[in-house]
PDB file of C-alpha atoms in Angstrom:
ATOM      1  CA  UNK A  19       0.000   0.000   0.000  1.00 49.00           C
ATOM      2  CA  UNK A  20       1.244   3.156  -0.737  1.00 48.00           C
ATOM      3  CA  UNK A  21       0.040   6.490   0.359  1.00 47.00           C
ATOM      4  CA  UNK A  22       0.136  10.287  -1.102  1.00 45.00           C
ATOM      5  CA  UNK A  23      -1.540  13.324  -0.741  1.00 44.00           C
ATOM      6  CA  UNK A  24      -3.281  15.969  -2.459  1.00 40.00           C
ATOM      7  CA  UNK A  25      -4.810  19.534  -1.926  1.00 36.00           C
ATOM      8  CA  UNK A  26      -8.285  19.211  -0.381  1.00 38.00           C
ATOM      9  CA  UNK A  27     -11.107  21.270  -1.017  1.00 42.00           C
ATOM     10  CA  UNK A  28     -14.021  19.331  -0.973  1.00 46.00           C
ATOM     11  CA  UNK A  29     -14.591  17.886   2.296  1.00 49.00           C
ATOM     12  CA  UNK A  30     -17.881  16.534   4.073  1.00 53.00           C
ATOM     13  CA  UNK A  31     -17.671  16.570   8.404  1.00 58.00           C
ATOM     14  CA  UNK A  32     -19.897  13.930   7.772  1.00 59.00           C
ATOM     15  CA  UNK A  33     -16.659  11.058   7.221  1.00 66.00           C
ATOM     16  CA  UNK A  34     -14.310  12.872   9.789  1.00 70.00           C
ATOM     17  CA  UNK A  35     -13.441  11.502  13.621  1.00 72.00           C
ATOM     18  CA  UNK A  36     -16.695  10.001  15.252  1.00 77.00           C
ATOM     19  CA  UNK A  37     -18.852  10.193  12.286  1.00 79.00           C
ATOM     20  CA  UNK A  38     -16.223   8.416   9.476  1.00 80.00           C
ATOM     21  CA  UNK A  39     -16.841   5.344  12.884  1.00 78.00           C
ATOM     22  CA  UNK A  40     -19.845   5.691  12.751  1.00 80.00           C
ATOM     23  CA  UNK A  41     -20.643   5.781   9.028  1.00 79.00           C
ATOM     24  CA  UNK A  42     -18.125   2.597   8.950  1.00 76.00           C
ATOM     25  CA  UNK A  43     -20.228   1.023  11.390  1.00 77.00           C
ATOM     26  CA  UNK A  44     -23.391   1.684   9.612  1.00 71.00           C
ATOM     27  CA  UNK A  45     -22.399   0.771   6.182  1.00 70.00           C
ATOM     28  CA  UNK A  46     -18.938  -0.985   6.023  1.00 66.00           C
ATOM     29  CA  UNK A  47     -20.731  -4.462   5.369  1.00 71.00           C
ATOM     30  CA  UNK A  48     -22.797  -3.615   3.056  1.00 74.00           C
ATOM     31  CA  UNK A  49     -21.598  -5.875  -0.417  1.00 77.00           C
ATOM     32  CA  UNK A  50     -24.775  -5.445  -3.068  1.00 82.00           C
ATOM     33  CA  UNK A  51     -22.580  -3.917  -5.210  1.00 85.00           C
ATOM     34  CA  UNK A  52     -19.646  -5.532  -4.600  1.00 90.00           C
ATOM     35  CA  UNK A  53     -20.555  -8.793  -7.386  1.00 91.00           C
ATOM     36  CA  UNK A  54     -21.468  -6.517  -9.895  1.00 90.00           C
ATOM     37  CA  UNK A  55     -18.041  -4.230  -9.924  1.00 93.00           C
ATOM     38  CA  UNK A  56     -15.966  -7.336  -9.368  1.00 94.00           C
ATOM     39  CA  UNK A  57     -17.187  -9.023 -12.623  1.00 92.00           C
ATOM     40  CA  UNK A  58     -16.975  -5.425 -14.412  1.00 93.00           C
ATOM     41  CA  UNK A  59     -12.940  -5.302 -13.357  1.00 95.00           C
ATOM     42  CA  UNK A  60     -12.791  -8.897 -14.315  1.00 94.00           C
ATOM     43  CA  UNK A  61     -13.955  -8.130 -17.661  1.00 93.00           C
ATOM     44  CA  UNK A  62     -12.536  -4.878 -18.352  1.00 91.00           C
ATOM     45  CA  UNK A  63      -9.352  -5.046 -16.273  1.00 89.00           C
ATOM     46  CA  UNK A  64      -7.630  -2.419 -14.513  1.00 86.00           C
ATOM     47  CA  UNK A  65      -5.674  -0.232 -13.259  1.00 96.00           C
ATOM     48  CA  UNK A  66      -8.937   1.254 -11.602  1.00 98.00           C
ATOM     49  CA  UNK A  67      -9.595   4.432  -9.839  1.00 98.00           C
ATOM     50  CA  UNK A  68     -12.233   4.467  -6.946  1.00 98.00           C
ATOM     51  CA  UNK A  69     -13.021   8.203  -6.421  1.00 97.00           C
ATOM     52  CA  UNK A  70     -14.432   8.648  -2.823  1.00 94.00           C
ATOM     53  CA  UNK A  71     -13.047   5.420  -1.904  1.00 92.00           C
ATOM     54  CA  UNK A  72     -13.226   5.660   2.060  1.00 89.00           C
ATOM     55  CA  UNK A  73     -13.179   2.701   4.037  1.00 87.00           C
ATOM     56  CA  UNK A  74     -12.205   0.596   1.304  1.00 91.00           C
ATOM     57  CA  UNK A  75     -15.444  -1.520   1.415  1.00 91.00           C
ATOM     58  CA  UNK A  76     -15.055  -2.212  -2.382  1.00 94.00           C
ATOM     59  CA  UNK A  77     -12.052  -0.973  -2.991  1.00 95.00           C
ATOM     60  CA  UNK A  78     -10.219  -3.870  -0.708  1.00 95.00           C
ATOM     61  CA  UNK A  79     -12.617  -6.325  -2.642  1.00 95.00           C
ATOM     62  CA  UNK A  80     -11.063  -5.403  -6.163  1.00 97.00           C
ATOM     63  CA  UNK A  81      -7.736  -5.453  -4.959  1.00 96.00           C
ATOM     64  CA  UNK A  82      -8.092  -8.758  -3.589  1.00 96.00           C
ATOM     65  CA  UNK A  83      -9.671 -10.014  -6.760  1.00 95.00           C
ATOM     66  CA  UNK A  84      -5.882  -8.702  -8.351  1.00 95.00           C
ATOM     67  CA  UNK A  85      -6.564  -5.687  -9.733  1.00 96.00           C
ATOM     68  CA  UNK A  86      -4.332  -2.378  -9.101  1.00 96.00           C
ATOM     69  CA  UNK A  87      -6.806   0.058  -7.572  1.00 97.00           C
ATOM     70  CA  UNK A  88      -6.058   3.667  -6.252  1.00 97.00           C
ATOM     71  CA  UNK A  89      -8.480   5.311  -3.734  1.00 97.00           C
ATOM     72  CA  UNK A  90      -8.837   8.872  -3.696  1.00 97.00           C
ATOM     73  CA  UNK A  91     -10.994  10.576  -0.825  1.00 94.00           C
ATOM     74  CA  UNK A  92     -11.097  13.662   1.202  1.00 91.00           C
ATOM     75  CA  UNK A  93     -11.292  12.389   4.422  1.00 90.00           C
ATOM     76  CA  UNK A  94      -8.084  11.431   6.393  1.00 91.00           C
ATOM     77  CA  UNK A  95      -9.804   9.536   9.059  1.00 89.00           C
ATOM     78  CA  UNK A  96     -11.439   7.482   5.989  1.00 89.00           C
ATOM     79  CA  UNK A  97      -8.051   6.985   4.405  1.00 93.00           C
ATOM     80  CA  UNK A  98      -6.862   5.859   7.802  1.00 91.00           C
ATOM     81  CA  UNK A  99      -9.773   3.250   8.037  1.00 88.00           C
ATOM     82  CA  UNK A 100      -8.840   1.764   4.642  1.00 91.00           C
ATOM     83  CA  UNK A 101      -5.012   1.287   5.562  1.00 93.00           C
ATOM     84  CA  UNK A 102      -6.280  -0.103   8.651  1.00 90.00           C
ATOM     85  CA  UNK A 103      -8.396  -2.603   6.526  1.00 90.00           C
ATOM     86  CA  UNK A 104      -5.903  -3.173   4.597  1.00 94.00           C
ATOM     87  CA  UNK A 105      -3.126  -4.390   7.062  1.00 93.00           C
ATOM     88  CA  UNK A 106      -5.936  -7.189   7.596  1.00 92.00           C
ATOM     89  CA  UNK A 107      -5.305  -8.495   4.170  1.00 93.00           C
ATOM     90  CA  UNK A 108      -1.927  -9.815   2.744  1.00 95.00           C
ATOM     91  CA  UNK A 109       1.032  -8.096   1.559  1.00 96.00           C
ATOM     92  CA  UNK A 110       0.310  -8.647  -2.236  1.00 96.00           C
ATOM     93  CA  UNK A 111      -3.211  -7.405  -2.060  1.00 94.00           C
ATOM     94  CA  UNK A 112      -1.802  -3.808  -0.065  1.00 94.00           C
ATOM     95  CA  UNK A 113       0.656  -3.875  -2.782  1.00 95.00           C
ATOM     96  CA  UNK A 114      -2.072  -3.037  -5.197  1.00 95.00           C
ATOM     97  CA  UNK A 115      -3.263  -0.089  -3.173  1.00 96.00           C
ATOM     98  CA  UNK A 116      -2.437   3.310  -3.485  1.00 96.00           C
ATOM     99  CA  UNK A 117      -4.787   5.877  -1.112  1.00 96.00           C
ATOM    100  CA  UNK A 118      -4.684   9.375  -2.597  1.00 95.00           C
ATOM    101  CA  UNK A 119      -6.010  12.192  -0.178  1.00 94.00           C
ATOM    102  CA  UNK A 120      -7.622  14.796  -2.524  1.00 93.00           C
ATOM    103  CA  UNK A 121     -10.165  16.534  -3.935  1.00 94.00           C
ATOM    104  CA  UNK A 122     -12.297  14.716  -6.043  1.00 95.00           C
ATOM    105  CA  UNK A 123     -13.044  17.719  -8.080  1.00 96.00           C
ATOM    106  CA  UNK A 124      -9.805  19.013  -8.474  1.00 95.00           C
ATOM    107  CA  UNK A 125      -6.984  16.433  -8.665  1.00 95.00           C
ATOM    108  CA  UNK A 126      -4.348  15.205 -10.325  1.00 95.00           C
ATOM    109  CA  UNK A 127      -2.818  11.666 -10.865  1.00 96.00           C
ATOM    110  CA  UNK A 128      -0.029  10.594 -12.793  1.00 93.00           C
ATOM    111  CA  UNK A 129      -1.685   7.711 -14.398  1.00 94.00           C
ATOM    112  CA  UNK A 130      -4.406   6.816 -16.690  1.00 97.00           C
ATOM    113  CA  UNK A 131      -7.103   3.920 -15.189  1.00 98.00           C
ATOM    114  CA  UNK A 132      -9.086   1.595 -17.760  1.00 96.00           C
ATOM    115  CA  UNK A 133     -11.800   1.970 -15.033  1.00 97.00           C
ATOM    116  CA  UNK A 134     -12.463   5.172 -13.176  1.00 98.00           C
ATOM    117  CA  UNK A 135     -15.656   4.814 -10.424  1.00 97.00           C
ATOM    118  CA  UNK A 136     -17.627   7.276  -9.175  1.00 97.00           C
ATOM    119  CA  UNK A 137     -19.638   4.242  -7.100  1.00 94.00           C
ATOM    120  CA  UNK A 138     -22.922   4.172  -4.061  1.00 89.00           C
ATOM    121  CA  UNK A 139     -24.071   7.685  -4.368  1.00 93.00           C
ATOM    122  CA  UNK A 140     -20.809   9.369  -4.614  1.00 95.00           C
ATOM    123  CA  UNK A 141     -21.836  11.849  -6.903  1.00 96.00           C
ATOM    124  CA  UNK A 142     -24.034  13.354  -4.499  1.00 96.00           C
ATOM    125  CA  UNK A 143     -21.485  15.143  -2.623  1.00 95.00           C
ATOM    126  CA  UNK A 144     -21.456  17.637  -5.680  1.00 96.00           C
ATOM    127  CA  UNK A 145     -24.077  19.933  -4.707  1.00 95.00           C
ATOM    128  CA  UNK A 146     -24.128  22.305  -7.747  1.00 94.00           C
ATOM    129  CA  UNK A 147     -24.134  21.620 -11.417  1.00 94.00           C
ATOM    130  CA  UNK A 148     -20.310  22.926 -11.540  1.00 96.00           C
ATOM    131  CA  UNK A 149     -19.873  20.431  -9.069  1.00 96.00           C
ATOM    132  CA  UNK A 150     -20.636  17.947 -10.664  1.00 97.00           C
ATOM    133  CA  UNK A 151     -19.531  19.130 -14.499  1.00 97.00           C
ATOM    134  CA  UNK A 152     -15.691  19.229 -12.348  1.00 97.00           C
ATOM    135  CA  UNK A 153     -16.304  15.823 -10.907  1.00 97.00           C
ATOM    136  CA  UNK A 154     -16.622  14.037 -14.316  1.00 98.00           C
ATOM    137  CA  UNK A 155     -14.373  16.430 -16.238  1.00 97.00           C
ATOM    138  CA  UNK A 156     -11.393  15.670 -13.697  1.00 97.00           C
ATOM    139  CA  UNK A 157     -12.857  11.706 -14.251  1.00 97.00           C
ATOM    140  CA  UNK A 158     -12.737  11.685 -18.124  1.00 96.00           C
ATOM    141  CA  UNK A 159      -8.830  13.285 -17.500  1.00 96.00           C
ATOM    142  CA  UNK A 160      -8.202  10.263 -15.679  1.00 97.00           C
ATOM    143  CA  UNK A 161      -9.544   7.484 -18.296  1.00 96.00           C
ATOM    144  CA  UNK A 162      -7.444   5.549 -20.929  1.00 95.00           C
ATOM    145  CA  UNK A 163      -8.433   5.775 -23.860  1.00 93.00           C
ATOM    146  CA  UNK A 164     -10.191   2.542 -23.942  1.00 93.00           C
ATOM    147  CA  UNK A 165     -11.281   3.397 -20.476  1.00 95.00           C
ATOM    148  CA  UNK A 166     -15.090   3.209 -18.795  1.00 97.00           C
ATOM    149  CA  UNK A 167     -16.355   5.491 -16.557  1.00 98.00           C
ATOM    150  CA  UNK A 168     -19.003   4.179 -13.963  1.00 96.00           C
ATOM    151  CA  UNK A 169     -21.835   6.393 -12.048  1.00 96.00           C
ATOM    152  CA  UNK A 170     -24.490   4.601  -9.614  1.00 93.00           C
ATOM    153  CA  UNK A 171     -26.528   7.232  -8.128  1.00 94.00           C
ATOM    154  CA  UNK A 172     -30.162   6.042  -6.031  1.00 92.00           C
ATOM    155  CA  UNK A 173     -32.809   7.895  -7.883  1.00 92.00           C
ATOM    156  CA  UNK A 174     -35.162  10.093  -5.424  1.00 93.00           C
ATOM    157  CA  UNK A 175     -38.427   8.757  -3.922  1.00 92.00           C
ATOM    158  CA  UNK A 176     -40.100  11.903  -4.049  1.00 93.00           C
ATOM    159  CA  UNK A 177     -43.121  10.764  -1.967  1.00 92.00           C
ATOM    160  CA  UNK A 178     -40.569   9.230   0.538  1.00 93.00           C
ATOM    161  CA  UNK A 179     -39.001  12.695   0.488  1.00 95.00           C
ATOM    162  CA  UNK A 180     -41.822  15.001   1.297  1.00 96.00           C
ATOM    163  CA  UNK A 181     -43.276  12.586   3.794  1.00 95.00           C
ATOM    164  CA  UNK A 182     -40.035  12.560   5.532  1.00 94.00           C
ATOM    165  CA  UNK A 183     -38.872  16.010   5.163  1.00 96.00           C
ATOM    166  CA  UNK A 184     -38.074  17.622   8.342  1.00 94.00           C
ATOM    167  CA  UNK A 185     -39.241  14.389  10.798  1.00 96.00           C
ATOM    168  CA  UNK A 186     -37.067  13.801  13.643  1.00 94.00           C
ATOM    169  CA  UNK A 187     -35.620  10.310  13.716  1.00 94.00           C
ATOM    170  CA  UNK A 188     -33.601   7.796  16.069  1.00 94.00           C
ATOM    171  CA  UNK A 189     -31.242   5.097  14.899  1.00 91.00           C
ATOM    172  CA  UNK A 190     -29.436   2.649  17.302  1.00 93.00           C
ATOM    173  CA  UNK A 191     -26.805  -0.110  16.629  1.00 88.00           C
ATOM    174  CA  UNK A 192     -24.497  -1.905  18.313  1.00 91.00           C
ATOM    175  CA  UNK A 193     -20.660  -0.976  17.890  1.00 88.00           C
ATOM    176  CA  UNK A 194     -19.527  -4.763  16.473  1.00 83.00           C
ATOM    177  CA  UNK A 195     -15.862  -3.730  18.114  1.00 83.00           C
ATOM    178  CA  UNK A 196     -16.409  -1.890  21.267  1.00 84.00           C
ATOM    179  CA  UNK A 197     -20.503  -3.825  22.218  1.00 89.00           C
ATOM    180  CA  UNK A 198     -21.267  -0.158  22.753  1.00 90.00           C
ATOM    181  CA  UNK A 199     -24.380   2.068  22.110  1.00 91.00           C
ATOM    182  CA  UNK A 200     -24.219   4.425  18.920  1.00 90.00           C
ATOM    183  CA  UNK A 201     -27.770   6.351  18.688  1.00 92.00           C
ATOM    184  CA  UNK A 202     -28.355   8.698  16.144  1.00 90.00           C
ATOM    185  CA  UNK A 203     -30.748  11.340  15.902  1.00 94.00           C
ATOM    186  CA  UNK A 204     -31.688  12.282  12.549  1.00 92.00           C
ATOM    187  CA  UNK A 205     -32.988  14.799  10.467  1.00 96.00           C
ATOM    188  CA  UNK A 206     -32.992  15.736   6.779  1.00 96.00           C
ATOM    189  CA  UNK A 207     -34.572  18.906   5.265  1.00 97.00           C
ATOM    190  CA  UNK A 208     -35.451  18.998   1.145  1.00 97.00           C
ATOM    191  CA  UNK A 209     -35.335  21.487  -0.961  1.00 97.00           C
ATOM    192  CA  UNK A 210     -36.868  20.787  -4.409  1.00 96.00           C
ATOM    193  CA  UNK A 211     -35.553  24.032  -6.072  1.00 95.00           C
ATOM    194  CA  UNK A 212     -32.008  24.001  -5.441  1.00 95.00           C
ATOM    195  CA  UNK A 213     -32.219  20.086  -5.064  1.00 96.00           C
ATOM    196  CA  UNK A 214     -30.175  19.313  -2.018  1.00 97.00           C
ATOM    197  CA  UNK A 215     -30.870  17.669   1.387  1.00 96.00           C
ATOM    198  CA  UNK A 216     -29.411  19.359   4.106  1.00 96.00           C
ATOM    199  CA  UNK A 217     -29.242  16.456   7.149  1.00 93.00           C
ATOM    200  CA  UNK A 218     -29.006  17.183  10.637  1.00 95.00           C
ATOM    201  CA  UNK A 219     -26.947  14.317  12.885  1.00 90.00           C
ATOM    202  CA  UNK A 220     -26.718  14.511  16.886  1.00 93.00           C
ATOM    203  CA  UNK A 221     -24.386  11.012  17.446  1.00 88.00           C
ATOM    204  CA  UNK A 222     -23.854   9.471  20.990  1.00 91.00           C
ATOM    205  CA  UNK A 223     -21.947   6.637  22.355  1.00 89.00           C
ATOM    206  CA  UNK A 224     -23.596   4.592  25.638  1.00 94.00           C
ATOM    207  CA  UNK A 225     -21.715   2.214  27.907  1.00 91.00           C
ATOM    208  CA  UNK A 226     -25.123   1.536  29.479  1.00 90.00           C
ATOM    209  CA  UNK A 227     -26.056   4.561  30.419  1.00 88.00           C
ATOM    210  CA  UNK A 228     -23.179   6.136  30.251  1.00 93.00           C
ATOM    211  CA  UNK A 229     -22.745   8.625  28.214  1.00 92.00           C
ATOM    212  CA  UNK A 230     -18.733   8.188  26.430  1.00 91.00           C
ATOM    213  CA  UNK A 231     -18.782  11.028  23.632  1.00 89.00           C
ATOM    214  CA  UNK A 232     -21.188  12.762  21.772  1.00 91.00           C
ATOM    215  CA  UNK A 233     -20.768  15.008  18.311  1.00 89.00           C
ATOM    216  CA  UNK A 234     -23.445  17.287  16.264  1.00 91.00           C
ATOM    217  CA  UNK A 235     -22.959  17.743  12.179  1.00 90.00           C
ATOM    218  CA  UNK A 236     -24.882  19.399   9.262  1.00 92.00           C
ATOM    219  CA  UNK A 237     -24.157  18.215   5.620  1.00 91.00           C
ATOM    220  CA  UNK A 238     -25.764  18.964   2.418  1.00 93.00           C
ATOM    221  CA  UNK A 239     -26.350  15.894  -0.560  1.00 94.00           C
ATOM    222  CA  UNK A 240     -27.949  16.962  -3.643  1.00 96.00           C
ATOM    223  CA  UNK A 241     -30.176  14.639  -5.046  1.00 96.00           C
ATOM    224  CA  UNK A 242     -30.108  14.043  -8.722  1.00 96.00           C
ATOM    225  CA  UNK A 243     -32.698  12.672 -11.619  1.00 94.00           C
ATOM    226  CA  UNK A 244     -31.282  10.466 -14.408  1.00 92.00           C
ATOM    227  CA  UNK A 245     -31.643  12.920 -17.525  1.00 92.00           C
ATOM    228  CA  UNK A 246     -29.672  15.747 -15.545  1.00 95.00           C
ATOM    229  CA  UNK A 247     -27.125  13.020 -15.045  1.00 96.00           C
ATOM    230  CA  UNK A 248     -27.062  12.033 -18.471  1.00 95.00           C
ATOM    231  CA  UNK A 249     -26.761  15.185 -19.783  1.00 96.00           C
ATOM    232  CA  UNK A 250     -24.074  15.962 -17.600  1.00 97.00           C
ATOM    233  CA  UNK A 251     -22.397  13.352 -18.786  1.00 97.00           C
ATOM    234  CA  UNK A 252     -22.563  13.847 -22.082  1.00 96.00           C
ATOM    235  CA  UNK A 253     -21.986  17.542 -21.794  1.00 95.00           C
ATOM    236  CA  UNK A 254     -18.553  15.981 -20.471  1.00 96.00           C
ATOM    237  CA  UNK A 255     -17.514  14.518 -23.199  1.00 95.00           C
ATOM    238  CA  UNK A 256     -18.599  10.680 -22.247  1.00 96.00           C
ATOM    239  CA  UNK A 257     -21.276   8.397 -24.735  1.00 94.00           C
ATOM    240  CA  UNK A 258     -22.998   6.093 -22.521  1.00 91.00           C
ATOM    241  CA  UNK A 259     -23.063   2.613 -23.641  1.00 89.00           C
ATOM    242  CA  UNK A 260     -25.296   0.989 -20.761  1.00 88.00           C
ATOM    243  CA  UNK A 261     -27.442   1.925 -18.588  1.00 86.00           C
ATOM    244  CA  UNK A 262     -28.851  -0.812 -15.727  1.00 79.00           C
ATOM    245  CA  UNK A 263     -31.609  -1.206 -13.263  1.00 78.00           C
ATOM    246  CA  UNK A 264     -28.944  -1.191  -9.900  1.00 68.00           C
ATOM    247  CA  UNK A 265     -26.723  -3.857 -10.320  1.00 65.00           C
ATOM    248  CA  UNK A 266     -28.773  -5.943 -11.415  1.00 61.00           C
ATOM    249  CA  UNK A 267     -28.415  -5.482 -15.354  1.00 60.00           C
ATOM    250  CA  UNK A 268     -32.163  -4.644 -15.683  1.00 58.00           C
ATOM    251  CA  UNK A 269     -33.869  -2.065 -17.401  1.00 60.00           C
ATOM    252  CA  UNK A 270     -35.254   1.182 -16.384  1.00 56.00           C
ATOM    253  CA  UNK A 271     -39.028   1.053 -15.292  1.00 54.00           C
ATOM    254  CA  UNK A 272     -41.444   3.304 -13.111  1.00 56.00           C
ATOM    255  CA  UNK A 273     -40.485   1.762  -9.909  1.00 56.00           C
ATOM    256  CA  UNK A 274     -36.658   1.648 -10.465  1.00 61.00           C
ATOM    257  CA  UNK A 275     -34.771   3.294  -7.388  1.00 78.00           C
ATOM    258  CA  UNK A 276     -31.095   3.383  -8.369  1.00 84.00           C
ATOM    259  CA  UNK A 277     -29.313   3.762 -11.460  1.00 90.00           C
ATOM    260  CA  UNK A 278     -26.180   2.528 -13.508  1.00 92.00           C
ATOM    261  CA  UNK A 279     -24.385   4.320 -16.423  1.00 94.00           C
ATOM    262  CA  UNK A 280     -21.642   2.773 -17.917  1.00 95.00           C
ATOM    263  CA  UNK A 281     -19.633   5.585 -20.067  1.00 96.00           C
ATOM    264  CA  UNK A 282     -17.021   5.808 -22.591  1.00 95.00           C
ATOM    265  CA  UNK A 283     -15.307   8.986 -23.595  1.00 92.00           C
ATOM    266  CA  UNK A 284     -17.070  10.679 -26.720  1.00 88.00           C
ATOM    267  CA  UNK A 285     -15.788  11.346 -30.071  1.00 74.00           C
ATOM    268  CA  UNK A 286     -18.189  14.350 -30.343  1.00 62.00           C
ATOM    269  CA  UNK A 287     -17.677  17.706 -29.729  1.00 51.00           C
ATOM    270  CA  UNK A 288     -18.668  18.913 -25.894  1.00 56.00           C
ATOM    271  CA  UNK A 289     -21.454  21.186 -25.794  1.00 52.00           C
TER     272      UNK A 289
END
């Protein structure tokens, strides 16, 4: 494993100190992606860049499977729970690993990646159109020629949305390392003319009843609709050649609630 650094800009408090735990608690085992990206990378090969890599939940996964991947991510104390991951695994799979702290929207790699991903929602950190146009502009600078770019993105419930939209919430779950008490109070706030939910987190830690530390953050997603995306995209300079139903290679219906586009850089002129 190897490890450089980068200018940040674009961070999120939500993946720093208790949170990045917490967030690794509350998603770090989740793998219904993980089948579908592996048999991409088997089929495409790498190298392949994860962009907003964190924890490493998939990109440990692809390394193991022998591919080269690099991780790039703003968040230090994410980095730091990859490379912690990764001392789990053997020394030829942390070989393959190179964490890059940087700004997704503004970096710069020395290499060129036959797969460049941009996996789970990532794209919703960009929270304006520029955003966004910088994300996959700094993506298609990364691609070999040959190279695919991949964007999964959950499409918005909007009845979910409004019926949520400003309710209180508590979550609980057992920390599977320290048998402790995390309990978060939640709340997210919509706004369906600049798209973006702004979410309000209160986190706590309980040794019984016992209170051990306790932290309070505000983020902002966007949410995004498929033709915005695919315009983007193509305003980018990309051609998409699939588009799937989740990872599950379906196709697009009323009820579908995540998305897949598979891109390849475009011979056209950007508009």
């Amino acid at each position: 494993m190897r490890r450089a650094r980068d200018a940040q800009h674009h961070e999120d408090r939500q993946y720093h100190g208790f949170f990045a735990e917490y967030y690794d608690v509350l998603h770090g085992t989740y793998d219904a992606d993980i089948p579908f990206y592996l048999d991409l990378a088997r089929k495409h090969g790498g190298p392949i860049l994860e962009l907003g890599s964190g924890s490493g939940r998939l990109l440990v996964p692809l390394a193991e499977a022998g591919h080269e991947v690099t991780g790039l991510d703003a968040s230090e104390d994410m980095l730091k729970r990859c490379a912690n991951r990764l001392l789990t695994q053997p020394q030829w799979v942390r070989d393959r690993v190179r964490l890059e702290h940087g700004d997704m929207l503004a970096f710069s790699l020395p290499r060129r990646f036959s797969l460049v991903l941009a996996a789970c929602n990532t794209i919703l950190h960009c929270v304006s159109t520029d955003q966004l146009l910088a994300l996959f502009e700094r993506a298609r600078a990364h691609m070999a020629p040959d190279g695919l770019f991949v964007v999964d993105f959950n499409i918005p419930n909007v009845k979910k949305m409004l019926e949520s939209d400003g309710v209180e919430e508590v979550f609980r779950v057992t920390h599977p390392e320290a048998g402790t008490e995390l309990v978060c109070t939640y709340r997210a706030e919509y706004d369906f003319i600049r798209q973006l939910e702004t979410i309000y987190m209160h986190l706590q830690e309980f040794d019984r009843d016992r209170l051990l530390r306790a932290a309070t953050n505000t983020t902002q997603r966007a949410f995004y609709f498929p033709r915005e995306v695919a315009l983007a995209l193509r305003s980018s300079g990309f051609r998409t050649v699939r588009t799937w139903t989740g990872y599950r290679h379906g196709r697009l219906v009323e009820s579908t609630r995540d998305i897949v586009y598979i891109c390849q850089r475009s011979d056209e002129p950007r508009s």
